[in-house]
Structure formats: structure tokens, C-alpha cells
PDB file of N, CA and C in Angstrom:
ATOM      1  N   MET A   1       0.492   7.443  29.225  1.00  0.00           N
ATOM      2  CA  MET A   1      -0.359   8.324  29.207  1.00  0.00           C
ATOM      3  C   MET A   1      -1.329   9.153  29.470  1.00  0.00           C
ATOM      4  N   GLU A   2      -2.227   8.554  28.507  1.00  0.00           N
ATOM      5  CA  GLU A   2      -3.864   9.088  28.590  1.00  0.00           C
ATOM      6  C   GLU A   2      -4.816   8.622  30.437  1.00  0.00           C
ATOM      7  N   SER A   3      -3.971   7.523  30.568  1.00  0.00           N
ATOM      8  CA  SER A   3      -4.606   7.090  31.889  1.00  0.00           C
ATOM      9  C   SER A   3      -3.947   8.299  33.051  1.00  0.00           C
ATOM     10  N   SER A   4      -3.012   8.612  32.613  1.00  0.00           N
ATOM     11  CA  SER A   4      -1.889   9.471  33.794  1.00  0.00           C
ATOM     12  C   SER A   4      -3.410  11.020  33.731  1.00  0.00           C
ATOM     13  N   ILE A   5      -3.585  10.953  32.493  1.00  0.00           N
ATOM     14  CA  ILE A   5      -4.268  12.586  32.659  1.00  0.00           C
ATOM     15  C   ILE A   5      -5.685  12.593  33.210  1.00  0.00           C
ATOM     16  N   LEU A   6      -6.238  10.993  33.203  1.00  0.00           N
ATOM     17  CA  LEU A   6      -7.384  10.851  33.765  1.00  0.00           C
ATOM     18  C   LEU A   6      -7.239  10.111  35.226  1.00  0.00           C
ATOM     19  N   ASN A   7      -5.910  10.597  36.343  1.00  0.00           N
ATOM     20  CA  ASN A   7      -5.760   9.574  37.096  1.00  0.00           C
ATOM     21  C   ASN A   7      -5.579   8.227  37.702  1.00  0.00           C
ATOM     22  N   LEU A   8      -5.681   7.359  36.649  1.00  0.00           N
ATOM     23  CA  LEU A   8      -6.282   6.233  36.648  1.00  0.00           C
ATOM     24  C   LEU A   8      -5.015   4.749  36.327  1.00  0.00           C
ATOM     25  N   LYS A   9      -5.286   4.300  37.310  1.00  0.00           N
ATOM     26  CA  LYS A   9      -3.962   2.980  37.521  1.00  0.00           C
ATOM     27  C   LYS A   9      -4.626   1.220  36.608  1.00  0.00           C
ATOM     28  N   ARG A  10      -3.448   0.988  36.418  1.00  0.00           N
ATOM     29  CA  ARG A  10      -4.184  -0.062  35.727  1.00  0.00           C
ATOM     30  C   ARG A  10      -4.800  -1.097  36.501  1.00  0.00           C
ATOM     31  N   ILE A  11      -4.979  -1.332  37.531  1.00  0.00           N
ATOM     32  CA  ILE A  11      -6.232  -1.808  38.136  1.00  0.00           C
ATOM     33  C   ILE A  11      -7.894  -1.741  38.037  1.00  0.00           C
ATOM     34  N   ASN A  12      -7.905  -0.388  37.669  1.00  0.00           N
ATOM     35  CA  ASN A  12      -8.823   0.130  37.549  1.00  0.00           C
ATOM     36  C   ASN A  12      -9.280  -0.734  36.183  1.00  0.00           C
ATOM     37  N   LYS A  13      -8.851  -1.475  34.991  1.00  0.00           N
ATOM     38  CA  LYS A  13      -8.602  -1.787  34.079  1.00  0.00           C
ATOM     39  C   LYS A  13      -9.659  -1.889  32.704  1.00  0.00           C
ATOM     40  N   LEU A  14      -9.457  -0.507  32.310  1.00  0.00           N
ATOM     41  CA  LEU A  14     -10.118   0.263  31.278  1.00  0.00           C
ATOM     42  C   LEU A  14      -9.247  -0.152  29.638  1.00  0.00           C
ATOM     43  N   ARG A  15      -9.914  -0.013  29.370  1.00  0.00           N
ATOM     44  CA  ARG A  15     -10.168  -0.317  27.721  1.00  0.00           C
ATOM     45  C   ARG A  15      -9.266   0.701  27.315  1.00  0.00           C
ATOM     46  N   ASN A  16      -7.709   0.705  26.715  1.00  0.00           N
ATOM     47  CA  ASN A  16      -7.545   2.204  25.850  1.00  0.00           C
ATOM     48  C   ASN A  16      -8.708   2.972  25.003  1.00  0.00           C
ATOM     49  N   SER A  17      -9.776   2.133  24.186  1.00  0.00           N
ATOM     50  CA  SER A  17     -10.516   2.993  23.549  1.00  0.00           C
ATOM     51  C   SER A  17     -11.559   3.889  24.461  1.00  0.00           C
ATOM     52  N   ASP A  18     -11.361   3.149  25.919  1.00  0.00           N
ATOM     53  CA  ASP A  18     -12.481   3.941  26.703  1.00  0.00           C
ATOM     54  C   ASP A  18     -11.884   5.532  27.207  1.00  0.00           C
ATOM     55  N   ILE A  19     -10.610   4.942  27.478  1.00  0.00           N
ATOM     56  CA  ILE A  19     -10.109   6.270  27.848  1.00  0.00           C
ATOM     57  C   ILE A  19      -9.903   6.847  26.989  1.00  0.00           C
ATOM     58  N   ARG A  20      -9.555   6.531  25.829  1.00  0.00           N
ATOM     59  CA  ARG A  20      -9.390   7.834  24.791  1.00  0.00           C
ATOM     60  C   ARG A  20     -10.296   8.587  24.424  1.00  0.00           C
ATOM     61  N   ARG A  21     -11.599   7.894  24.778  1.00  0.00           N
ATOM     62  CA  ARG A  21     -13.076   8.448  24.418  1.00  0.00           C
ATOM     63  C   ARG A  21     -13.523   9.686  25.310  1.00  0.00           C
ATOM     64  N   ARG A  22     -12.739   8.880  26.534  1.00  0.00           N
ATOM     65  CA  ARG A  22     -13.170  10.054  27.995  1.00  0.00           C
ATOM     66  C   ARG A  22     -12.002  11.489  27.970  1.00  0.00           C
ATOM     67  N   THR A  23     -10.906  11.106  27.083  1.00  0.00           N
ATOM     68  CA  THR A  23      -9.587  12.088  27.239  1.00  0.00           C
ATOM     69  C   THR A  23      -9.995  12.858  25.762  1.00  0.00           C
ATOM     70  N   LYS A  24     -10.346  11.937  25.102  1.00  0.00           N
ATOM     71  CA  LYS A  24     -10.974  12.823  23.520  1.00  0.00           C
ATOM     72  C   LYS A  24      -9.399  12.849  23.043  1.00  0.00           C
ATOM     73  N   ILE A  25      -8.141  12.145  23.324  1.00  0.00           N
ATOM     74  CA  ILE A  25      -7.584  11.978  22.142  1.00  0.00           C
ATOM     75  C   ILE A  25      -7.269  11.451  21.588  1.00  0.00           C
ATOM     76  N   ILE A  26      -6.932  11.848  20.504  1.00  0.00           N
ATOM     77  CA  ILE A  26      -7.310  10.868  18.776  1.00  0.00           C
ATOM     78  C   ILE A  26      -6.038   9.974  18.913  1.00  0.00           C
ATOM     79  N   ASP A  27      -5.974   8.530  18.410  1.00  0.00           N
ATOM     80  CA  ASP A  27      -5.544   7.733  18.039  1.00  0.00           C
ATOM     81  C   ASP A  27      -4.120   8.200  17.289  1.00  0.00           C
ATOM     82  N   ASP A  28      -3.331   8.230  17.039  1.00  0.00           N
ATOM     83  CA  ASP A  28      -2.204   8.347  15.701  1.00  0.00           C
ATOM     84  C   ASP A  28      -2.264   7.876  14.955  1.00  0.00           C
ATOM     85  N   LEU A  29      -2.013   6.664  14.640  1.00  0.00           N
ATOM     86  CA  LEU A  29      -2.032   5.826  13.518  1.00  0.00           C
ATOM     87  C   LEU A  29      -3.301   5.786  12.963  1.00  0.00           C
ATOM     88  N   ASN A  30      -4.590   5.903  13.702  1.00  0.00           N
ATOM     89  CA  ASN A  30      -5.895   5.686  12.842  1.00  0.00           C
ATOM     90  C   ASN A  30      -6.144   7.238  11.857  1.00  0.00           C
ATOM     91  N   HIS A  31      -5.646   8.079  12.712  1.00  0.00           N
ATOM     92  CA  HIS A  31      -5.378  10.058  12.276  1.00  0.00           C
ATOM     93  C   HIS A  31      -4.278   9.749  10.769  1.00  0.00           C
ATOM     94  N   CYS A  32      -3.488   9.628  10.674  1.00  0.00           N
ATOM     95  CA  CYS A  32      -2.316   9.062  10.159  1.00  0.00           C
ATOM     96  C   CYS A  32      -3.127   8.344   8.319  1.00  0.00           C
ATOM     97  N   LYS A  33      -3.553   7.330   8.897  1.00  0.00           N
ATOM     98  CA  LYS A  33      -4.422   6.594   7.810  1.00  0.00           C
ATOM     99  C   LYS A  33      -5.004   7.005   7.188  1.00  0.00           C
ATOM    100  N   LYS A  34      -6.638   8.055   8.080  1.00  0.00           N
ATOM    101  CA  LYS A  34      -7.186   8.317   7.602  1.00  0.00           C
ATOM    102  C   LYS A  34      -6.597   9.892   6.272  1.00  0.00           C
ATOM    103  N   LEU A  35      -5.904  10.545   6.758  1.00  0.00           N
ATOM    104  CA  LEU A  35      -5.091  11.881   6.313  1.00  0.00           C
ATOM    105  C   LEU A  35      -4.915  11.509   5.137  1.00  0.00           C
ATOM    106  N   LYS A  36      -3.950  10.081   5.314  1.00  0.00           N
ATOM    107  CA  LYS A  36      -3.202   9.316   3.758  1.00  0.00           C
ATOM    108  C   LYS A  36      -4.378   8.677   2.648  1.00  0.00           C
ATOM    109  N   TRP A  37      -5.558   8.474   2.959  1.00  0.00           N
ATOM    110  CA  TRP A  37      -6.761   8.292   2.136  1.00  0.00           C
ATOM    111  C   TRP A  37      -6.707   9.695   1.594  1.00  0.00           C
ATOM    112  N   LYS A  38      -7.634  10.724   2.376  1.00  0.00           N
ATOM    113  CA  LYS A  38      -7.746  11.770   2.127  1.00  0.00           C
ATOM    114  C   LYS A  38      -6.790  12.387   0.987  1.00  0.00           C
ATOM    115  N   TRP A  39      -5.568  12.343   0.879  1.00  0.00           N
ATOM    116  CA  TRP A  39      -4.571  13.361   0.478  1.00  0.00           C
ATOM    117  C   TRP A  39      -4.960  12.159  -0.450  1.00  0.00           C
ATOM    118  N   SER A  40      -4.546  11.134  -0.862  1.00  0.00           N
ATOM    119  CA  SER A  40      -4.930  10.324  -2.005  1.00  0.00           C
ATOM    120  C   SER A  40      -5.766  10.710  -3.264  1.00  0.00           C
ATOM    121  N   GLY A  41      -7.135  10.754  -2.138  1.00  0.00           N
ATOM    122  CA  GLY A  41      -8.158  11.313  -3.270  1.00  0.00           C
ATOM    123  C   GLY A  41      -7.762  12.718  -3.228  1.00  0.00           C
ATOM    124  N   HIS A  42      -7.470  13.627  -2.916  1.00  0.00           N
ATOM    125  CA  HIS A  42      -6.912  14.692  -3.708  1.00  0.00           C
ATOM    126  C   HIS A  42      -5.710  14.139  -5.192  1.00  0.00           C
ATOM    127  N   VAL A  43      -5.111  13.897  -4.881  1.00  0.00           N
ATOM    128  CA  VAL A  43      -3.878  13.339  -5.996  1.00  0.00           C
ATOM    129  C   VAL A  43      -4.882  12.887  -7.347  1.00  0.00           C
ATOM    130  N   ALA A  44      -5.653  11.934  -6.734  1.00  0.00           N
ATOM    131  CA  ALA A  44      -6.154  11.253  -7.448  1.00  0.00           C
ATOM    132  C   ALA A  44      -7.342  11.750  -8.568  1.00  0.00           C
ATOM    133  N   HIS A  45      -7.484  13.136  -7.976  1.00  0.00           N
ATOM    134  CA  HIS A  45      -8.678  13.616  -8.764  1.00  0.00           C
ATOM    135  C   HIS A  45      -7.983  15.326  -9.636  1.00  0.00           C
ATOM    136  N   MET A  46      -6.415  14.619  -9.231  1.00  0.00           N
ATOM    137  CA  MET A  46      -5.942  16.366  -9.730  1.00  0.00           C
ATOM    138  C   MET A  46      -5.270  16.043 -11.415  1.00  0.00           C
ATOM    139  N   SER A  47      -4.987  17.059 -11.896  1.00  0.00           N
ATOM    140  CA  SER A  47      -4.622  16.917 -13.572  1.00  0.00           C
ATOM    141  C   SER A  47      -3.228  16.402 -13.204  1.00  0.00           C
ATOM    142  N   THR A  48      -2.897  15.763 -14.754  1.00  0.00           N
ATOM    143  CA  THR A  48      -1.511  14.995 -14.426  1.00  0.00           C
ATOM    144  C   THR A  48      -0.457  15.560 -14.278  1.00  0.00           C
ATOM    145  N   ASP A  49      -0.748  17.170 -15.234  1.00  0.00           N
ATOM    146  CA  ASP A  49       0.400  18.008 -15.213  1.00  0.00           C
ATOM    147  C   ASP A  49       0.944  18.641 -13.349  1.00  0.00           C
ATOM    148  N   ARG A  50       0.030  18.284 -12.638  1.00  0.00           N
ATOM    149  CA  ARG A  50       0.118  18.940 -11.311  1.00  0.00           C
ATOM    150  C   ARG A  50       1.547  18.063 -10.872  1.00  0.00           C
ATOM    151  N   TRP A  51       2.202  18.537  -9.590  1.00  0.00           N
ATOM    152  CA  TRP A  51       2.795  18.269  -8.712  1.00  0.00           C
ATOM    153  C   TRP A  51       3.146  17.026  -8.256  1.00  0.00           C
ATOM    154  N   PRO A  52       2.382  17.271  -7.433  1.00  0.00           N
ATOM    155  CA  PRO A  52       2.169  15.794  -6.839  1.00  0.00           C
ATOM    156  C   PRO A  52       1.633  14.949  -7.736  1.00  0.00           C
ATOM    157  N   ASN A  53       1.057  14.963  -8.595  1.00  0.00           N
ATOM    158  CA  ASN A  53       0.841  14.405  -9.276  1.00  0.00           C
ATOM    159  C   ASN A  53       2.520  13.345 -10.180  1.00  0.00           C
ATOM    160  N   ILE A  54       3.170  14.306 -10.522  1.00  0.00           N
ATOM    161  CA  ILE A  54       4.514  13.950 -11.479  1.00  0.00           C
ATOM    162  C   ILE A  54       5.018  13.357 -10.165  1.00  0.00           C
ATOM    163  N   LEU A  55       4.757  13.472  -8.761  1.00  0.00           N
ATOM    164  CA  LEU A  55       6.326  13.495  -8.258  1.00  0.00           C
ATOM    165  C   LEU A  55       5.836  11.546  -7.897  1.00  0.00           C
ATOM    166  N   THR A  56       3.988  11.607  -7.635  1.00  0.00           N
ATOM    167  CA  THR A  56       3.772   9.809  -7.289  1.00  0.00           C
ATOM    168  C   THR A  56       4.403   8.728  -8.433  1.00  0.00           C
ATOM    169  N   HIS A  57       4.135   9.292  -9.415  1.00  0.00           N
ATOM    170  CA  HIS A  57       4.459   8.504 -10.701  1.00  0.00           C
ATOM    171  C   HIS A  57       6.002   8.869 -10.929  1.00  0.00           C
ATOM    172  N   TRP A  58       6.670   9.296 -10.552  1.00  0.00           N
ATOM    173  CA  TRP A  58       8.182   9.786 -11.015  1.00  0.00           C
ATOM    174  C   TRP A  58       9.112   8.528 -10.556  1.00  0.00           C
ATOM    175  N   ALA A  59      10.580   7.809 -11.532  1.00  0.00           N
ATOM    176  CA  ALA A  59      10.568   6.881 -11.635  1.00  0.00           C
ATOM    177  C   ALA A  59      12.585   7.204 -11.315  1.00  0.00           C
ATOM    178  N   GLY A  60      12.548   8.410 -10.715  1.00  0.00           N
ATOM    179  CA  GLY A  60      13.664   8.729 -10.502  1.00  0.00           C
ATOM    180  C   GLY A  60      14.577   9.165 -11.811  1.00  0.00           C
ATOM    181  N   PRO A  61      15.115  10.077 -10.793  1.00  0.00           N
ATOM    182  CA  PRO A  61      17.001  10.553 -12.236  1.00  0.00           C
ATOM    183  C   PRO A  61      17.376   9.254 -12.981  1.00  0.00           C
ATOM    184  N   ASN A  62      17.071   9.513 -13.989  1.00  0.00           N
ATOM    185  CA  ASN A  62      17.569   8.621 -15.677  1.00  0.00           C
ATOM    186  C   ASN A  62      17.421   7.372 -15.025  1.00  0.00           C
ATOM    187  N   ARG A  63      17.109   7.033 -14.191  1.00  0.00           N
ATOM    188  CA  ARG A  63      16.576   5.262 -13.975  1.00  0.00           C
ATOM    189  C   ARG A  63      17.457   4.681 -13.429  1.00  0.00           C
ATOM    190  N   LYS A  64      18.999   5.321 -13.311  1.00  0.00           N
ATOM    191  CA  LYS A  64      20.204   4.916 -12.405  1.00  0.00           C
ATOM    192  C   LYS A  64      19.767   4.919 -10.791  1.00  0.00           C
ATOM    193  N   ARG A  65      20.048   3.652 -10.287  1.00  0.00           N
ATOM    194  CA  ARG A  65      19.768   2.862  -9.734  1.00  0.00           C
ATOM    195  C   ARG A  65      21.301   1.742  -8.462  1.00  0.00           C
ATOM    196  N   LYS A  66      21.226   1.794  -7.655  1.00  0.00           N
ATOM    197  CA  LYS A  66      22.423   1.370  -6.987  1.00  0.00           C
ATOM    198  C   LYS A  66      22.751  -0.413  -7.480  1.00  0.00           C
ATOM    199  N   GLN A  67      24.008  -1.034  -7.572  1.00  0.00           N
ATOM    200  CA  GLN A  67      24.600  -1.765  -8.374  1.00  0.00           C
ATOM    201  C   GLN A  67      23.155  -3.074  -7.480  1.00  0.00           C
ATOM    202  N   GLY A  68      22.687  -4.170  -8.520  1.00  0.00           N
ATOM    203  CA  GLY A  68      22.171  -4.961  -8.313  1.00  0.00           C
ATOM    204  C   GLY A  68      21.179  -4.806  -8.131  1.00  0.00           C
ATOM    205  N   ARG A  69      20.517  -3.253  -8.006  1.00  0.00           N
ATOM    206  CA  ARG A  69      18.598  -3.032  -8.479  1.00  0.00           C
ATOM    207  C   ARG A  69      18.080  -2.917  -9.781  1.00  0.00           C
ATOM    208  N   PRO A  70      16.982  -3.036 -10.197  1.00  0.00           N
ATOM    209  CA  PRO A  70      16.708  -3.291 -11.376  1.00  0.00           C
ATOM    210  C   PRO A  70      16.395  -2.097 -11.865  1.00  0.00           C
ATOM    211  N   PRO A  71      16.231  -1.493 -13.405  1.00  0.00           N
ATOM    212  CA  PRO A  71      16.493  -0.527 -14.131  1.00  0.00           C
ATOM    213  C   PRO A  71      15.305   0.200 -13.124  1.00  0.00           C
ATOM    214  N   GLY A  72      14.082  -0.102 -13.134  1.00  0.00           N
ATOM    215  CA  GLY A  72      12.423   0.278 -13.370  1.00  0.00           C
ATOM    216  C   GLY A  72      11.986  -0.517 -11.729  1.00  0.00           C
ATOM    217  N   SER A  73      11.014   0.610 -12.110  1.00  0.00           N
ATOM    218  CA  SER A  73      10.424   0.198 -10.517  1.00  0.00           C
ATOM    219  C   SER A  73       9.637  -1.181 -10.826  1.00  0.00           C
ATOM    220  N   ILE A  74       9.426  -1.352  -9.494  1.00  0.00           N
ATOM    221  CA  ILE A  74       8.673  -3.041  -9.868  1.00  0.00           C
ATOM    222  C   ILE A  74       7.390  -2.188 -10.280  1.00  0.00           C
ATOM    223  N   THR A  75       6.409  -1.549  -9.911  1.00  0.00           N
ATOM    224  CA  THR A  75       5.143  -1.382 -10.103  1.00  0.00           C
ATOM    225  C   THR A  75       5.016  -0.819 -11.868  1.00  0.00           C
ATOM    226  N   SER A  76       6.021  -0.416 -12.424  1.00  0.00           N
ATOM    227  CA  SER A  76       5.935  -0.375 -13.724  1.00  0.00           C
ATOM    228  C   SER A  76       6.186  -1.510 -14.297  1.00  0.00           C
ATOM    229  N   LYS A  77       6.911  -2.579 -13.801  1.00  0.00           N
ATOM    230  CA  LYS A  77       7.093  -3.704 -14.267  1.00  0.00           C
ATOM    231  C   LYS A  77       5.906  -4.705 -13.960  1.00  0.00           C
ATOM    232  N   ARG A  78       5.483  -4.676 -13.147  1.00  0.00           N
ATOM    233  CA  ARG A  78       4.091  -4.778 -13.392  1.00  0.00           C
ATOM    234  C   ARG A  78       2.897  -4.956 -14.309  1.00  0.00           C
ATOM    235  N   GLN A  79       3.162  -3.294 -14.342  1.00  0.00           N
ATOM    236  CA  GLN A  79       1.781  -2.722 -15.181  1.00  0.00           C
ATOM    237  C   GLN A  79       2.411  -3.599 -16.488  1.00  0.00           C
ATOM    238  N   GLN A  80       3.460  -3.508 -17.169  1.00  0.00           N
ATOM    239  CA  GLN A  80       3.553  -3.696 -17.975  1.00  0.00           C
ATOM    240  C   GLN A  80       3.682  -5.024 -18.402  1.00  0.00           C
ATOM    241  N   GLU A  81       3.651  -6.347 -17.741  1.00  0.00           N
ATOM    242  CA  GLU A  81       2.964  -7.610 -17.517  1.00  0.00           C
ATOM    243  C   GLU A  81       1.903  -7.695 -17.824  1.00  0.00           C
ATOM    244  N   ILE A  82       1.122  -6.816 -17.253  1.00  0.00           N
ATOM    245  CA  ILE A  82      -0.050  -6.606 -17.532  1.00  0.00           C
ATOM    246  C   ILE A  82      -0.837  -5.820 -18.756  1.00  0.00           C
ATOM    247  N   ARG A  83      -0.505  -5.058 -19.271  1.00  0.00           N
ATOM    248  CA  ARG A  83      -0.407  -4.844 -20.455  1.00  0.00           C
ATOM    249  C   ARG A  83      -0.204  -5.849 -21.317  1.00  0.00           C
ATOM    250  N   LEU A  84       0.726  -6.871 -21.023  1.00  0.00           N
ATOM    251  CA  LEU A  84       1.442  -7.675 -22.109  1.00  0.00           C
ATOM    252  C   LEU A  84       0.878  -8.979 -22.047  1.00  0.00           C
ATOM    253  N   GLY A  85       0.252  -9.181 -20.626  1.00  0.00           N
ATOM    254  CA  GLY A  85      -0.378 -10.567 -20.533  1.00  0.00           C
ATOM    255  C   GLY A  85       0.609 -11.837 -20.570  1.00  0.00           C
ATOM    256  N   SER A  86       1.788 -11.420 -19.994  1.00  0.00           N
ATOM    257  CA  SER A  86       2.987 -12.312 -20.119  1.00  0.00           C
ATOM    258  C   SER A  86       2.615 -12.763 -18.752  1.00  0.00           C
ATOM    259  N   LYS A  87       3.073 -14.285 -18.360  1.00  0.00           N
ATOM    260  CA  LYS A  87       2.911 -15.113 -17.857  1.00  0.00           C
ATOM    261  C   LYS A  87       4.677 -15.988 -17.239  1.00  0.00           C
ATOM    262  N   SER A  88       4.493 -16.061 -15.513  1.00  0.00           N
ATOM    263  CA  SER A  88       5.571 -16.640 -15.489  1.00  0.00           C
ATOM    264  C   SER A  88       6.103 -18.032 -15.565  1.00  0.00           C
ATOM    265  N   GLN A  89       7.612 -18.540 -15.930  1.00  0.00           N
ATOM    266  CA  GLN A  89       8.041 -19.975 -16.373  1.00  0.00           C
ATOM    267  C   GLN A  89       7.026 -21.124 -15.500  1.00  0.00           C
ATOM    268  N   ARG A  90       6.630 -20.700 -14.331  1.00  0.00           N
ATOM    269  CA  ARG A  90       6.052 -21.572 -13.258  1.00  0.00           C
ATOM    270  C   ARG A  90       4.645 -22.061 -13.561  1.00  0.00           C
ATOM    271  N   GLN A  91       4.299 -20.732 -14.167  1.00  0.00           N
ATOM    272  CA  GLN A  91       1.962 -20.528 -14.145  1.00  0.00           C
ATOM    273  C   GLN A  91       2.208 -21.441 -15.322  1.00  0.00           C
ATOM    274  N   LYS A  92       2.916 -20.991 -16.106  1.00  0.00           N
ATOM    275  CA  LYS A  92       3.039 -22.010 -17.489  1.00  0.00           C
ATOM    276  C   LYS A  92       3.524 -23.042 -17.281  1.00  0.00           C
ATOM    277  N   THR A  93       4.212 -23.981 -16.826  1.00  0.00           N
ATOM    278  CA  THR A  93       4.425 -24.647 -16.373  1.00  0.00           C
ATOM    279  C   THR A  93       3.399 -25.707 -15.673  1.00  0.00           C
ATOM    280  N   LEU A  94       2.413 -24.892 -14.759  1.00  0.00           N
ATOM    281  CA  LEU A  94       1.341 -25.429 -13.768  1.00  0.00           C
ATOM    282  C   LEU A  94       0.008 -25.591 -14.841  1.00  0.00           C
ATOM    283  N   GLU A  95       0.264 -24.893 -16.157  1.00  0.00           N
ATOM    284  CA  GLU A  95      -1.401 -24.597 -17.016  1.00  0.00           C
ATOM    285  C   GLU A  95      -0.852 -26.021 -17.401  1.00  0.00           C
ATOM    286  N   GLN A  96       0.292 -26.373 -17.711  1.00  0.00           N
ATOM    287  CA  GLN A  96       0.464 -27.488 -19.154  1.00  0.00           C
ATOM    288  C   GLN A  96       0.067 -28.602 -18.457  1.00  0.00           C
ATOM    289  N   ASN A  97       0.492 -28.990 -16.805  1.00  0.00           N
ATOM    290  CA  ASN A  97       0.430 -29.725 -16.787  1.00  0.00           C
ATOM    291  C   ASN A  97      -0.887 -30.086 -15.781  1.00  0.00           C
ATOM    292  N   GLY A  98      -1.670 -29.381 -15.813  1.00  0.00           N
ATOM    293  CA  GLY A  98      -3.539 -29.556 -15.528  1.00  0.00           C
ATOM    294  C   GLY A  98      -3.315 -28.757 -13.867  1.00  0.00           C
ATOM    295  N   GLY A  99      -2.604 -28.240 -13.716  1.00  0.00           N
ATOM    296  CA  GLY A  99      -2.361 -27.950 -12.026  1.00  0.00           C
ATOM    297  C   GLY A  99      -2.998 -26.592 -11.696  1.00  0.00           C
ATOM    298  N   GLY A 100      -2.467 -25.595 -13.017  1.00  0.00           N
ATOM    299  CA  GLY A 100      -2.733 -23.837 -12.689  1.00  0.00           C
ATOM    300  C   GLY A 100      -4.372 -23.680 -12.506  1.00  0.00           C
ATOM    301  N   LEU A 101      -4.574 -22.653 -12.472  1.00  0.00           N
ATOM    302  CA  LEU A 101      -5.086 -21.509 -12.129  1.00  0.00           C
ATOM    303  C   LEU A 101      -6.507 -22.083 -13.329  1.00  0.00           C
ATOM    304  N   TYR A 102      -6.012 -21.704 -14.362  1.00  0.00           N
ATOM    305  CA  TYR A 102      -6.799 -22.197 -15.953  1.00  0.00           C
ATOM    306  C   TYR A 102      -5.791 -23.147 -16.864  1.00  0.00           C
ATOM    307  N   SER A 103      -6.062 -24.475 -16.701  1.00  0.00           N
ATOM    308  CA  SER A 103      -5.532 -25.512 -17.309  1.00  0.00           C
ATOM    309  C   SER A 103      -5.970 -25.241 -18.495  1.00  0.00           C
ATOM    310  N   ILE A 104      -4.880 -26.243 -19.480  1.00  0.00           N
ATOM    311  CA  ILE A 104      -5.592 -26.189 -20.703  1.00  0.00           C
ATOM    312  C   ILE A 104      -6.345 -27.188 -20.923  1.00  0.00           C
ATOM    313  N   LYS A 105      -6.106 -28.559 -20.163  1.00  0.00           N
ATOM    314  CA  LYS A 105      -6.959 -29.710 -19.664  1.00  0.00           C
ATOM    315  C   LYS A 105      -8.744 -29.411 -20.037  1.00  0.00           C
ATOM    316  N   ASP A 106      -8.496 -28.288 -19.254  1.00  0.00           N
ATOM    317  CA  ASP A 106      -9.851 -27.966 -18.971  1.00  0.00           C
ATOM    318  C   ASP A 106     -10.449 -26.984 -20.358  1.00  0.00           C
ATOM    319  N   ALA A 107      -9.628 -26.540 -21.026  1.00  0.00           N
ATOM    320  CA  ALA A 107     -10.650 -25.860 -22.142  1.00  0.00           C
ATOM    321  C   ALA A 107     -10.704 -26.723 -23.616  1.00  0.00           C
TER     322      ALA A 107
END
């Protein structure tokens, strides 16, 4: 699309970045990512009683989800695990056998 604006053919072998620089067209993906990070900065600085912050941390109506889905969100479960310091059964087994990140034998 951008190359047709400049009346270029594929034989010219110009990079897309060069064509975008010449036409001054903004790359959609990079622009969306930049806007997303800007908005997240705004939400982070807002007070907790504002709508964007409330909706960002909203878990849904009455925590009812479709059949087979856990009642809570993944992030809330992960935050709870971090708070409690729980370890998975596999991690405990690895540490007992000396193959974990923090093995009991090293301590």
C-alpha cells in the first residue's frame, strides 16, 4: 500500500521502514503498543476509586464462570500463592531430591 503511494515496484527493493519514513505513515502495531503503555501509566497513577482502575481489577459478576473454569482469575490465584509462599508439589519434590533451585541439601 505504501509503495503504491510512492509509485515504487518490488524491483526497487526498498525496506518497509524506509518507505514509511518517506511517506510519513505510522506503523499501526508500534503505535498501538505505545498508546497501550501510555494508558497503563495513566491508570497506574489514578486513585483506586476511579472506573478504569476498578474495571482493570474486576473479577466478573459473582465469580460465576462457565463449566470447567476455575471460580477465580489466574492473576488472583497467582497473587495468593505469592502472598502465602506456597510451592507446587513438583517443586517440593525437586528440592527434596536436590534438583531444585533452592535444594535442602545446600542449606
